[in-house]
Amino acid sequence: EERLRQAEAQAAEAEKAQADLENTLAATQAELEGLDGIGAAKAQAIIDYRDEYGNFLSVEELLEVDGIGAATLERIRPYLTVE
């Protein structure tokens, strides 16, 4: 029963993180770093790209960011949205 509660709490936390990242490509450095495979350097690269070129128009535009390749994009795609 305790394991079930812990699993439910973890699932709720993951859902909240996803909701917080509803528009991931406008997220903060800390929010970006919460994504699997995105550390400080990649998060900063995303922010730098966004600052230089404006808001992302599609999730696929992330491939233009230095350090973001197809494998990384596919791993984090379920958590990304662009509004």
PDB file of C-alpha atoms in Angstrom:
ATOM      1  CA  GLU A   1       0.000   0.000   0.000  1.00  0.00           C
ATOM      2  CA  GLU A   2       2.850   2.390   0.825  1.00  0.00           C
ATOM      3  CA  ARG A   3       4.521   1.625  -2.528  1.00  0.00           C
ATOM      4  CA  LEU A   4       1.275   2.378  -4.304  1.00  0.00           C
ATOM      5  CA  ARG A   5       1.017   5.742  -2.550  1.00  0.00           C
ATOM      6  CA  GLN A   6       4.612   6.546  -3.462  1.00  0.00           C
ATOM      7  CA  ALA A   7       4.018   5.568  -7.085  1.00  0.00           C
ATOM      8  CA  GLU A   8       0.875   7.698  -7.206  1.00  0.00           C
ATOM      9  CA  ALA A   9       2.745  10.643  -5.677  1.00  0.00           C
ATOM     10  CA  GLN A  10       5.529  10.283  -8.230  1.00  0.00           C
ATOM     11  CA  ALA A  11       3.004  10.102 -11.061  1.00  0.00           C
ATOM     12  CA  ALA A  12       1.244  13.216  -9.776  1.00  0.00           C
ATOM     13  CA  GLU A  13       4.575  15.036  -9.561  1.00  0.00           C
ATOM     14  CA  ALA A  14       5.423  14.034 -13.134  1.00  0.00           C
ATOM     15  CA  GLU A  15       2.020  15.262 -14.327  1.00  0.00           C
ATOM     16  CA  LYS A  16       2.553  18.578 -12.565  1.00  0.00           C
ATOM     17  CA  ALA A  17       5.976  18.934 -14.171  1.00  0.00           C
ATOM     18  CA  GLN A  18       4.422  18.284 -17.562  1.00  0.00           C
ATOM     19  CA  ALA A  19       1.685  20.841 -16.896  1.00  0.00           C
ATOM     20  CA  ASP A  20       4.304  23.356 -15.793  1.00  0.00           C
ATOM     21  CA  LEU A  21       6.050  22.742 -19.098  1.00  0.00           C
ATOM     22  CA  GLU A  22       2.895  23.134 -21.174  1.00  0.00           C
ATOM     23  CA  ASN A  23       4.780  25.500 -23.420  1.00  0.00           C
ATOM     24  CA  THR A  24       8.168  23.915 -22.873  1.00  0.00           C
ATOM     25  CA  LEU A  25       9.947  25.946 -25.424  1.00  0.00           C
ATOM     26  CA  ALA A  26       9.223  29.071 -23.398  1.00  0.00           C
ATOM     27  CA  ALA A  27      10.344  27.348 -20.181  1.00  0.00           C
ATOM     28  CA  THR A  28      12.961  28.513 -17.721  1.00  0.00           C
ATOM     29  CA  GLN A  29      16.432  27.023 -17.468  1.00  0.00           C
ATOM     30  CA  ALA A  30      15.430  24.993 -14.394  1.00  0.00           C
ATOM     31  CA  GLU A  31      12.299  23.655 -16.095  1.00  0.00           C
ATOM     32  CA  LEU A  32      14.279  22.636 -19.185  1.00  0.00           C
ATOM     33  CA  GLU A  33      16.873  20.898 -17.021  1.00  0.00           C
ATOM     34  CA  GLY A  34      14.041  18.788 -15.597  1.00  0.00           C
ATOM     35  CA  LEU A  35      13.725  17.024 -18.952  1.00  0.00           C
ATOM     36  CA  ASP A  36      15.545  13.731 -19.455  1.00  0.00           C
ATOM     37  CA  GLY A  37      18.819  14.359 -21.252  1.00  0.00           C
ATOM     38  CA  ILE A  38      18.752  18.145 -20.879  1.00  0.00           C
ATOM     39  CA  GLY A  39      21.458  19.459 -18.609  1.00  0.00           C
ATOM     40  CA  ALA A  40      22.602  22.992 -17.915  1.00  0.00           C
ATOM     41  CA  ALA A  41      24.481  23.411 -21.207  1.00  0.00           C
ATOM     42  CA  LYS A  42      21.640  22.183 -23.432  1.00  0.00           C
ATOM     43  CA  ALA A  43      19.062  24.189 -21.488  1.00  0.00           C
ATOM     44  CA  GLN A  44      21.167  27.308 -21.928  1.00  0.00           C
ATOM     45  CA  ALA A  45      21.592  26.547 -25.642  1.00  0.00           C
ATOM     46  CA  ILE A  46      17.792  26.333 -25.998  1.00  0.00           C
ATOM     47  CA  ILE A  47      17.372  29.650 -24.205  1.00  0.00           C
ATOM     48  CA  ASP A  48      20.138  31.296 -26.267  1.00  0.00           C
ATOM     49  CA  TYR A  49      18.530  30.091 -29.495  1.00  0.00           C
ATOM     50  CA  ARG A  50      15.130  31.363 -28.361  1.00  0.00           C
ATOM     51  CA  ASP A  51      16.623  34.723 -27.376  1.00  0.00           C
ATOM     52  CA  GLU A  52      18.317  35.072 -30.755  1.00  0.00           C
ATOM     53  CA  TYR A  53      15.566  33.796 -33.069  1.00  0.00           C
ATOM     54  CA  GLY A  54      12.378  34.288 -31.074  1.00  0.00           C
ATOM     55  CA  ASN A  55       9.854  31.739 -29.881  1.00  0.00           C
ATOM     56  CA  PHE A  56       9.946  28.269 -31.342  1.00  0.00           C
ATOM     57  CA  LEU A  57       7.330  27.650 -34.000  1.00  0.00           C
ATOM     58  CA  SER A  58       7.525  23.865 -33.783  1.00  0.00           C
ATOM     59  CA  VAL A  59       9.039  21.154 -31.617  1.00  0.00           C
ATOM     60  CA  GLU A  60      11.187  20.096 -34.595  1.00  0.00           C
ATOM     61  CA  GLU A  61      12.872  23.514 -34.552  1.00  0.00           C
ATOM     62  CA  LEU A  62      14.783  22.252 -31.501  1.00  0.00           C
ATOM     63  CA  LEU A  63      16.983  20.359 -33.969  1.00  0.00           C
ATOM     64  CA  GLU A  64      18.470  23.739 -34.898  1.00  0.00           C
ATOM     65  CA  VAL A  65      19.849  24.137 -31.355  1.00  0.00           C
ATOM     66  CA  ASP A  66      23.477  23.100 -30.861  1.00  0.00           C
ATOM     67  CA  GLY A  67      23.608  19.872 -28.874  1.00  0.00           C
ATOM     68  CA  ILE A  68      20.049  18.763 -29.630  1.00  0.00           C
ATOM     69  CA  GLY A  69      19.948  15.838 -32.000  1.00  0.00           C
ATOM     70  CA  ALA A  70      17.261  13.497 -33.211  1.00  0.00           C
ATOM     71  CA  ALA A  71      17.738  11.045 -30.326  1.00  0.00           C
ATOM     72  CA  THR A  72      17.415  13.756 -27.671  1.00  0.00           C
ATOM     73  CA  LEU A  73      14.398  15.247 -29.398  1.00  0.00           C
ATOM     74  CA  GLU A  74      12.615  11.899 -29.592  1.00  0.00           C
ATOM     75  CA  ARG A  75      13.328  11.218 -25.897  1.00  0.00           C
ATOM     76  CA  ILE A  76      11.831  14.527 -24.747  1.00  0.00           C
ATOM     77  CA  ARG A  77       9.160  14.975 -27.442  1.00  0.00           C
ATOM     78  CA  PRO A  78       6.317  13.588 -25.236  1.00  0.00           C
ATOM     79  CA  TYR A  79       6.939  16.444 -22.799  1.00  0.00           C
ATOM     80  CA  LEU A  80       7.109  19.257 -25.354  1.00  0.00           C
ATOM     81  CA  THR A  81       4.458  21.544 -26.719  1.00  0.00           C
ATOM     82  CA  VAL A  82       4.534  24.765 -28.674  1.00  0.00           C
ATOM     83  CA  GLU A  83       1.685  27.220 -28.380  1.00  0.00           C
TER      84      GLU A  83
END
